[in-house]
Short mmCIF file of C-alpha atoms in Angstrom, two decimals:
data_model
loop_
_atom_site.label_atom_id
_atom_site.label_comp_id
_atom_site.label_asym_id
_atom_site.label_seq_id
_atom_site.Cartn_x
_atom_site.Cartn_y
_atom_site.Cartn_z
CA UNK A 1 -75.94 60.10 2.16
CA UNK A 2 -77.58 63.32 2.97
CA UNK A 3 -75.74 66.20 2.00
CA UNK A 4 -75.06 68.77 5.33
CA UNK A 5 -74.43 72.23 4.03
CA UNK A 6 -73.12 75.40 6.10
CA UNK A 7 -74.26 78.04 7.01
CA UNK A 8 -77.72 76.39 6.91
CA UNK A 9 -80.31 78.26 5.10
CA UNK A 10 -83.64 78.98 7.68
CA UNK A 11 -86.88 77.47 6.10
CA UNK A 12 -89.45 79.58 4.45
CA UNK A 13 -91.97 79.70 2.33
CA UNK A 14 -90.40 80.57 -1.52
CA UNK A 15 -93.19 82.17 -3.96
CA UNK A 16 -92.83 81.27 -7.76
CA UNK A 17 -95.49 84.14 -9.03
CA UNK A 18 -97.03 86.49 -7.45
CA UNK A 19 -100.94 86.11 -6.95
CA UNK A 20 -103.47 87.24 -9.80
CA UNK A 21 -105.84 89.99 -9.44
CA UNK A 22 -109.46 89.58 -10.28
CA UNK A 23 -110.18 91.14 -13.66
CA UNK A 24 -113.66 91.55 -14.64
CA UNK A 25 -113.43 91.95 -18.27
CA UNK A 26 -114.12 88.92 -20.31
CA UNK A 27 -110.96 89.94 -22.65
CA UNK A 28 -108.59 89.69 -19.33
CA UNK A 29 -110.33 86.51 -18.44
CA UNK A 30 -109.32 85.00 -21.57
CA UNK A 31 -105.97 86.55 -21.18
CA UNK A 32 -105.74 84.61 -17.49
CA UNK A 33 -106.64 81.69 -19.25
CA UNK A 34 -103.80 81.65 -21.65
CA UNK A 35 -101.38 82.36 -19.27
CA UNK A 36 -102.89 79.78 -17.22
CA UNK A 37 -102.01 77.18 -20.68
CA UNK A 38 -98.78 78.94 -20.61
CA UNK A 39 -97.70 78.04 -17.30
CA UNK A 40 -98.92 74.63 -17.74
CA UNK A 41 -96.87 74.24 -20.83
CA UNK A 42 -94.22 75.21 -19.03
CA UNK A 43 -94.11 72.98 -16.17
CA UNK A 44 -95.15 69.79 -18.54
CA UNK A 45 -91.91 71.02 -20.71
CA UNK A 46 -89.43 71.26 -17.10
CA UNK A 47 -90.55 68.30 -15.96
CA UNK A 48 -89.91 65.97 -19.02
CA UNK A 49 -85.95 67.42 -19.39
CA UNK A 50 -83.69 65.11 -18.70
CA UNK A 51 -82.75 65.01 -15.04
CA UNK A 52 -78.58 65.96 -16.40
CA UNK A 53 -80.24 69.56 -17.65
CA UNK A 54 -81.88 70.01 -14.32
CA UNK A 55 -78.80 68.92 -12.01
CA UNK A 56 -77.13 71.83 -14.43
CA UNK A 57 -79.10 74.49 -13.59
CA UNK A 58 -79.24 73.62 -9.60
CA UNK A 59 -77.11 76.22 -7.49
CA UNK A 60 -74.04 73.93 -6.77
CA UNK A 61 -70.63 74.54 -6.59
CA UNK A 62 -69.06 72.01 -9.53
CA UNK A 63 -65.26 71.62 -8.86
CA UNK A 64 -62.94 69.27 -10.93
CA UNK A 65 -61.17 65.92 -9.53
CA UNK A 66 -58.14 66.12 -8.76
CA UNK A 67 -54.69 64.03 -7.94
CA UNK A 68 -53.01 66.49 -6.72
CA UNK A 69 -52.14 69.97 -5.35
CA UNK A 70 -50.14 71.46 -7.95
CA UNK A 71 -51.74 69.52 -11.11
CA UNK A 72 -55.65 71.46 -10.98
CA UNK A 73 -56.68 74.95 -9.40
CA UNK A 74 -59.64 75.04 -7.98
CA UNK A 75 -61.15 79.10 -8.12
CA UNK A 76 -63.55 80.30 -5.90
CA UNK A 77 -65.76 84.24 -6.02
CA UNK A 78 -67.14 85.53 -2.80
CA UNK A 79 -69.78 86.81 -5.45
CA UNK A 80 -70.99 82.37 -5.91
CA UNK A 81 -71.91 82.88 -2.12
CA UNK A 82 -75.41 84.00 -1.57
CA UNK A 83 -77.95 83.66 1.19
CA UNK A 84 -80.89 83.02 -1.27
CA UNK A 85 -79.84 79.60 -2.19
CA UNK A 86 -77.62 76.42 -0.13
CA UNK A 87 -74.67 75.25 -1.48
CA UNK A 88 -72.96 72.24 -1.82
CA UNK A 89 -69.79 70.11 -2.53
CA UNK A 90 -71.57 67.96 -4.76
CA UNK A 91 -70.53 67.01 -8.69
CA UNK A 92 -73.76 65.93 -10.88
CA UNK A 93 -71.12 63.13 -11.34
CA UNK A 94 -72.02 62.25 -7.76
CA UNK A 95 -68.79 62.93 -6.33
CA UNK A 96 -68.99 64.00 -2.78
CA UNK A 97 -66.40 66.26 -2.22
CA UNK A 98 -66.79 67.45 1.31
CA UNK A 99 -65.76 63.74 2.01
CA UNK A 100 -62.21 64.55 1.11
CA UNK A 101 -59.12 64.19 4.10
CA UNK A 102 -58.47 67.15 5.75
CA UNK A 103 -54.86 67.11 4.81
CA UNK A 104 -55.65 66.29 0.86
CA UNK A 105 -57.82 70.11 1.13
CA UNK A 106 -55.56 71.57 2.90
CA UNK A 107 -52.43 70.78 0.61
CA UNK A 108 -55.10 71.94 -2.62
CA UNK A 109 -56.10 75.49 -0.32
CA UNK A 110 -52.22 75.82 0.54
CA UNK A 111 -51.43 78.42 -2.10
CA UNK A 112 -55.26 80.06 -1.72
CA UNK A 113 -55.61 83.93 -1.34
CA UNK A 114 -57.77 85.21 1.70
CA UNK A 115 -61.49 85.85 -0.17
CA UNK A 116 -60.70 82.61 -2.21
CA UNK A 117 -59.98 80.80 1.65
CA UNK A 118 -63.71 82.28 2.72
CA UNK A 119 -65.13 81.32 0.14
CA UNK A 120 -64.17 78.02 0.45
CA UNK A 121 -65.34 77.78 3.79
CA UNK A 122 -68.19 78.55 3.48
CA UNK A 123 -69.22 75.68 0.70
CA UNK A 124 -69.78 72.99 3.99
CA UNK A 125 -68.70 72.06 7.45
CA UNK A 126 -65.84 69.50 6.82
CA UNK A 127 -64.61 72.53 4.62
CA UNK A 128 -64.95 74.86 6.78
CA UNK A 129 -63.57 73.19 9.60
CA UNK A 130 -60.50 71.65 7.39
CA UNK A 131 -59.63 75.43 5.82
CA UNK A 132 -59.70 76.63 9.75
CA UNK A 133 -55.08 76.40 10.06
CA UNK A 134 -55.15 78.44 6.98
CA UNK A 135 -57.64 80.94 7.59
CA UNK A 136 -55.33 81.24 10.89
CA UNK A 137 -52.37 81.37 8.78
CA UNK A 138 -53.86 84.77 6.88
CA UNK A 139 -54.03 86.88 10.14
CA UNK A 140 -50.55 85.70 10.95
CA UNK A 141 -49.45 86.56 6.99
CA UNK A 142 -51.32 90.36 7.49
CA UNK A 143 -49.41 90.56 10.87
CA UNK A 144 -45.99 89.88 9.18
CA UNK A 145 -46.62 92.20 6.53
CA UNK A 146 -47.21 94.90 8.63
CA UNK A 147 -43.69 94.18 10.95
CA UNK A 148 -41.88 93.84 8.16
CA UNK A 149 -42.86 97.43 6.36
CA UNK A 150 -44.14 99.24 9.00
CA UNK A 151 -47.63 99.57 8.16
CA UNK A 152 -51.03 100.35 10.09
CA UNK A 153 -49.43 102.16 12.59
CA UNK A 154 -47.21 98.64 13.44
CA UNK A 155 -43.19 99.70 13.66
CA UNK A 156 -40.49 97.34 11.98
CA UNK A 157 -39.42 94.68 13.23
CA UNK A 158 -37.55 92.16 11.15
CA UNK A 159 -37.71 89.12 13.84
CA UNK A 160 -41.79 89.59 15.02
CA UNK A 161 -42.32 89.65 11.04
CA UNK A 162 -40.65 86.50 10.63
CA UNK A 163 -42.09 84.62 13.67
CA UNK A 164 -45.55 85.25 12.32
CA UNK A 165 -45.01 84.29 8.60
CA UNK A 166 -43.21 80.69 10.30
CA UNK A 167 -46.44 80.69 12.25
CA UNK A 168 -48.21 81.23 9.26
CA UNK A 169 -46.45 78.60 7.21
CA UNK A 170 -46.79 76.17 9.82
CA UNK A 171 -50.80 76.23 9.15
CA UNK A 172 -49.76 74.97 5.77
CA UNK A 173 -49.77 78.43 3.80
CA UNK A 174 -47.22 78.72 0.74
CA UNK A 175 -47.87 82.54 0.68
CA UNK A 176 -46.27 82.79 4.51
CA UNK A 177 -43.38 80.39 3.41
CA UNK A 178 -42.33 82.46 0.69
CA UNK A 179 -42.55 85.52 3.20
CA UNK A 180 -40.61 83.46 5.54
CA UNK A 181 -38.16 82.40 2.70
CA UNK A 182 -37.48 85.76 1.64
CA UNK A 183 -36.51 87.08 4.76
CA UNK A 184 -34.36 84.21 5.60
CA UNK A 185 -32.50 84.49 2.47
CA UNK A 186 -32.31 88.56 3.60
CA UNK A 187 -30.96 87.83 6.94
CA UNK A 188 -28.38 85.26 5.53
CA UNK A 189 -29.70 81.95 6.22
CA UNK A 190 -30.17 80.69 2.44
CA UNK A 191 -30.37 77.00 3.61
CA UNK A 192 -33.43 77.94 5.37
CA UNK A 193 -35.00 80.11 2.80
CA UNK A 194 -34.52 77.34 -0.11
CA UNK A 195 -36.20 74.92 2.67
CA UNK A 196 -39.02 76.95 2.86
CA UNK A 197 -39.26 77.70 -1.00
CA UNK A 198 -39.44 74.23 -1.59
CA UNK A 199 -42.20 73.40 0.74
CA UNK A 200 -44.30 76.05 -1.10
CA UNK A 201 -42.82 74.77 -4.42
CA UNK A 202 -43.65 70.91 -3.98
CA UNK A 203 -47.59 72.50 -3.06
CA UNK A 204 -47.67 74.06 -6.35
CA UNK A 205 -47.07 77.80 -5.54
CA UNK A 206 -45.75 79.50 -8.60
CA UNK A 207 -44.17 82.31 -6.57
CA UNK A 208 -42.37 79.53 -4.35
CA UNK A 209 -41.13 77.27 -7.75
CA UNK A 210 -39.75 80.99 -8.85
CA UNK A 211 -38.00 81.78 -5.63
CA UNK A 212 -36.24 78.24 -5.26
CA UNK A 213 -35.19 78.22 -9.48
CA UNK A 214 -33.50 81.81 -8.38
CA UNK A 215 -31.99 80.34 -5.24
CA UNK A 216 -30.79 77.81 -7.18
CA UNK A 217 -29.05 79.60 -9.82
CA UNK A 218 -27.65 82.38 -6.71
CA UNK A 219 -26.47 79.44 -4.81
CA UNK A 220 -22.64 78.34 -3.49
CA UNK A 221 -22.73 76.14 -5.86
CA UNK A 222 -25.41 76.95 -8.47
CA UNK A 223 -27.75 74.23 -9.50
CA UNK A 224 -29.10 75.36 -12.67
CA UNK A 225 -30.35 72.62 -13.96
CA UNK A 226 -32.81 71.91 -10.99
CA UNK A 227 -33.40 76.05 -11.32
CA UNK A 228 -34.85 75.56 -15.18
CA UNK A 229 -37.06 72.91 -13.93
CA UNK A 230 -38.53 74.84 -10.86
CA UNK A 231 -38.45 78.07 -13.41
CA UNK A 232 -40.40 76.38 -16.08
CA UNK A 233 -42.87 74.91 -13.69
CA UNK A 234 -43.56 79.05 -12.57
CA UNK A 235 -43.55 79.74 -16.15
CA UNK A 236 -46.29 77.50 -17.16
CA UNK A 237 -48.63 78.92 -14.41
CA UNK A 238 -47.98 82.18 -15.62
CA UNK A 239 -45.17 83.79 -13.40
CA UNK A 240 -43.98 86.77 -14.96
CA UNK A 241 -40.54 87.04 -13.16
CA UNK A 242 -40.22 83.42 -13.65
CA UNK A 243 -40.56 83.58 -16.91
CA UNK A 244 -37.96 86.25 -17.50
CA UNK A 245 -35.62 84.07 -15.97
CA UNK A 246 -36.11 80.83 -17.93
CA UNK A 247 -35.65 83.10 -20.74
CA UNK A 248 -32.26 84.34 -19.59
CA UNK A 249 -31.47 80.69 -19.08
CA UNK A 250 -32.59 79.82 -22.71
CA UNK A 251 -30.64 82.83 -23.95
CA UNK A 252 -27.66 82.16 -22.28
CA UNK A 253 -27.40 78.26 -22.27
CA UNK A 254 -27.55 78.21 -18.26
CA UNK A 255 -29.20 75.02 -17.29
CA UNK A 256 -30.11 74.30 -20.72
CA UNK A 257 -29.10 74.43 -24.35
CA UNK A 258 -29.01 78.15 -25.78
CA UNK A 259 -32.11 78.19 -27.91
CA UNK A 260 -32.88 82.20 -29.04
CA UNK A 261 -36.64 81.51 -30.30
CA UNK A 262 -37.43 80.07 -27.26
CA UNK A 263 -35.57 82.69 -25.24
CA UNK A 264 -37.54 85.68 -26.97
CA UNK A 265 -40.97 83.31 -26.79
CA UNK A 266 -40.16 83.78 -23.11
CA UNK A 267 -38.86 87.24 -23.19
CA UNK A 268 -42.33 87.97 -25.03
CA UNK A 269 -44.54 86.21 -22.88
CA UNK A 270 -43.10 87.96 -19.77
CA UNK A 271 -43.20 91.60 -21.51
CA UNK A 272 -46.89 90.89 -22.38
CA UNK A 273 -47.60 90.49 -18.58
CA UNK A 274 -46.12 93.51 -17.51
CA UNK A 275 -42.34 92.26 -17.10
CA UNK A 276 -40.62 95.93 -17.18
CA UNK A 277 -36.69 94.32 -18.05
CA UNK A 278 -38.86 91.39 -20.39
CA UNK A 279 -39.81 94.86 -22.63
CA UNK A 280 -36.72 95.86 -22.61
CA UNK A 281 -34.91 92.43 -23.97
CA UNK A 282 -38.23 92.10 -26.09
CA UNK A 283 -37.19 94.96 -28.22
CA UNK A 284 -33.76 94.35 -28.58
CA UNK A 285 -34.53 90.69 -29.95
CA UNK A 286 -36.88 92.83 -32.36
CA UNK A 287 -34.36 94.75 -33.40
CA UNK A 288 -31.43 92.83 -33.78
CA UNK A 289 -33.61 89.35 -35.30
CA UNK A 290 -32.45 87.38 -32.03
CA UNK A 291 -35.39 84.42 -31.56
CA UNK A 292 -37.95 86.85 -33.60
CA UNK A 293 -38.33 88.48 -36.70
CA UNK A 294 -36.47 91.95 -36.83
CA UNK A 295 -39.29 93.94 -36.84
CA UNK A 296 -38.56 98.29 -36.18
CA UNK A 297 -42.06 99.04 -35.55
CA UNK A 298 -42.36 96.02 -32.09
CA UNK A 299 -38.99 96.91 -31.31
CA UNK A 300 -39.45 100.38 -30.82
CA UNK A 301 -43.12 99.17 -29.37
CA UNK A 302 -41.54 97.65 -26.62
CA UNK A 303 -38.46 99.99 -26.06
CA UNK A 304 -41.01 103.15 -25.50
CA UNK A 305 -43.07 100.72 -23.19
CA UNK A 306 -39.88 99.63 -20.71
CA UNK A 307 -38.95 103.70 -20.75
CA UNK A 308 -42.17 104.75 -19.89
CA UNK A 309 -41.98 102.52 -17.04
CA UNK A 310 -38.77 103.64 -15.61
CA UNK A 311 -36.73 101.41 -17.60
CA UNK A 312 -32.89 103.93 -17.53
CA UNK A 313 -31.21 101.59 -20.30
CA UNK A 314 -34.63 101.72 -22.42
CA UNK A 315 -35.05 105.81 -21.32
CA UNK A 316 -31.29 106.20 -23.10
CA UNK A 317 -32.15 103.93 -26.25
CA UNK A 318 -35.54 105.49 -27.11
CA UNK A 319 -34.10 108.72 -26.51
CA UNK A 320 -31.22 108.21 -29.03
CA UNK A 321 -33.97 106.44 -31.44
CA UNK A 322 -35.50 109.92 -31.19
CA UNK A 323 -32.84 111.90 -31.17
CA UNK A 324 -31.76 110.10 -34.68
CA UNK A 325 -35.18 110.67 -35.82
CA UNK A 326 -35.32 114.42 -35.35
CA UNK A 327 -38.15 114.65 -32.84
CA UNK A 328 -35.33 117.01 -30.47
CA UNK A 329 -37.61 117.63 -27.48
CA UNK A 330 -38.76 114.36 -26.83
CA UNK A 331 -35.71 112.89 -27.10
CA UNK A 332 -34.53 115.67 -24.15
CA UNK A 333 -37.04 114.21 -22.11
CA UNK A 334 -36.13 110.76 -22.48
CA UNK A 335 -32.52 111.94 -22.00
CA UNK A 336 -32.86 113.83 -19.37
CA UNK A 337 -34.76 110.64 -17.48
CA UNK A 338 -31.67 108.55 -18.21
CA UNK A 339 -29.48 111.08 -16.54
CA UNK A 340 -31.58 111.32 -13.56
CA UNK A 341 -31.52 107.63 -13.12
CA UNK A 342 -27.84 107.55 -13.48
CA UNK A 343 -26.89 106.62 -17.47
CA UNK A 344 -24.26 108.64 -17.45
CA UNK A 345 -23.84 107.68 -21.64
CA UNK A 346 -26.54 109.92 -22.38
CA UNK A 347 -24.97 113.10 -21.01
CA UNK A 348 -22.90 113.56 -24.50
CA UNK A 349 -26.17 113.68 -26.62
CA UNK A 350 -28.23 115.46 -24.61
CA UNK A 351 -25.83 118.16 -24.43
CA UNK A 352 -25.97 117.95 -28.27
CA UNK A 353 -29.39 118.28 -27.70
CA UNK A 354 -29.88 121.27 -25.96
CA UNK A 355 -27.83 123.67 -27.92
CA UNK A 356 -30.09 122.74 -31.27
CA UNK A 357 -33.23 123.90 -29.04
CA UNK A 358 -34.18 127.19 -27.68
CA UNK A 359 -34.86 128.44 -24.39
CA UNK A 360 -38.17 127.45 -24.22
CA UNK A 361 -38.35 124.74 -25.78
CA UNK A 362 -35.50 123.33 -22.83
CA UNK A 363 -37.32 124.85 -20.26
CA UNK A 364 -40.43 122.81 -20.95
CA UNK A 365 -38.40 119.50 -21.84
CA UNK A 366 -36.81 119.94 -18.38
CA UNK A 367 -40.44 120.89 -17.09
CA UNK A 368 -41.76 117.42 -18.58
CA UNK A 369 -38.57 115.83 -16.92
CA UNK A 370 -40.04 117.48 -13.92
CA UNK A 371 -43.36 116.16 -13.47
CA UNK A 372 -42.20 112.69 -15.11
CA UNK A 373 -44.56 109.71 -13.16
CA UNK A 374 -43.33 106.00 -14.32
CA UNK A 375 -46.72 103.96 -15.99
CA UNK A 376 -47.64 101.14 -13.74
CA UNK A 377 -46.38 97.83 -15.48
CA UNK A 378 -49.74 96.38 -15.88
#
């Protein structure tokens, strides 16, 4: 069948050189000539590759099969979308994807982000008009947002931010039922919130698998079995909170056997993606040879990391690392930030601290104190 594409691209005439000029010098003429051969070549070459090659190099969006919503991602870029060429939902297999139920795209877009959601629409009609409830379900999601904190000149308010992220989820977004979850749980009604984290959850949202394992281990009673699996599931797709928890689990034998190495592999994993408490456990599995290798060098890696980031427990430990190495006035500062955030342990050696320095030297620890800015995670 013939392939209907949207928006659809206005005919025109499409120039594949530009025009040659005369030349009257027989040396340019034989130059024309040979570019004339070369051109020829050319074509006679394009036109005897096998038709595959060609389908590869057409402008066409390829996209994988797939069985279900949480099993394959599909990624979009705005940047694919361009008005000098029409796209399509076509594979060079011949699959013809723009055929597909508007609940089966729907369930696959659930979990989509709002410039991946345009871009999808704008691959064909029956995408564009399946993706309409979620596209809905992103100004509903923006409205929420902005009740809930306050923002773009919107006051609070707790109960128009959570009628717009239901009205949101009910257009089949798992980004507005984890909103909707959240506040739910906030407000008291866990049933509710775990109802909504699973509906996100059985779509495939990592952020709604990691809500519902937490639920499950914070719930009267705790299922931690069914958390693990949910927490793994977030894990795999690369949910740093997620997996911080499964680690926990593996390192304390919650929901599953204790297993250290596969704890820290977890602890690691999370630290690596910008997990602030992951860097913390990281470096204490370095340095006591819990699940890794005792290793002073990563351990002190990580430690310096977490208390960079505002980590108090990791501010106190590198500062006492410090402190035991001799370097006084960094160790202040590292103190001092433990203090400040309420580690009340580190008021003894800082105090130690001080009287080994001099006056200026403590006026410019407390001055770095001062002017102290936590590092993003990432």
């Amino acid at each position: 069948m013939e392939q209907r594409t949207w928006p659809v691209q206005p005919d025109g005439a499409h120039f594949s050189a530009l025009p040659l000029m005369n030349i009257e010098s027989s040396k340019d003429d034989d130059d024309d000539t040979n570019r004339r051969q070369q051109r020829r070549r050319r074509r006679h070459h394009q036109q005897q590759q096998p038709q595959s090659l060609q389908k590869r190099s057409s402008h066409s969006v390829k996209l994988p099969t797939t069985n279900s919503a949480s099993s394959h991602r599909i990624c979009f870029s705005s940047r694919w979308f361009s008005s000098s060429f029409t796209l399509t939902a076509t594979t060079e297999e011949g699959h013809d994807f723009s055929q597909l139920p508007f609940d089966v795209l729907t369930k696959i877009a659930a979990s989509f982000s709002l410039p991946n959601l345009r871009s999808a629409s704008l691959v064909c009609r029956s995408w564009r008009d399946a993706l309409r409830p979620l596209r809905e379900a992103m100004l509903f999601l923006r409205w929420g947002k902005r009740f809930k904190h306050g923002h773009a000149g919107v006051r609070p308010n707790i109960q128009k931010a959570l009628d717009s992220f239901l009205k949101g989820a009910s257009r089949g977004s798992t980004l507005a039922m984890v909103d909707a979850g959240l506040l739910y749980w906030e407000m008291g009604h866990k049933d509710k919130g775990i109802t909504l984290y699973r509906r996100a959850a059985d779509l495939g949202d990592p952020a709604g698998q990691c809500n519902l394992g937490i639920s499950y281990l914070q719930a009267e009673p705790a299922n931690p079995k069914e958390a693990v699996k949910w927490l793994y599931e977030a894990s795999v797709a690369g949910h740093v909170r997620a997996q911080y928890q499964l680690a926990l689990c593996l390192h304390q034998g919650r929901g599953v056997e204790c297993n250290l190495p596969e704890a820290a592999k977890w602890y690691l994993r999370a630290a690596e993606g910008g997990y602030i408490r992951a860097m913390y456990n990281t470096s204490l599995c370095y340095s006591f040879g819990e699940g890794l290798a005792r290793n002073h060098r990563q351990a002190r890696k990580w430690m310096k990391r977490a208390a960079d980031r505002g980590h108090s427990k990791a501010q106190l430990e590198h500062g006492l690392g410090l402190f035991s190495e001799g370097e006084m006035l960094k160790a202040l500062v590292y103190l001092e930030l433990a203090v400040r955030a309420g580690e009340t342990s580190a008021e003894h050696v800082k105090n130690v601290v001080l009287q080994q320095l001099s006056t200026n030297s403590r006026d410019h620890a407390m001055s770095l104190a001062d002017n102290w800015r936590a590092l993003p995670s990432h």
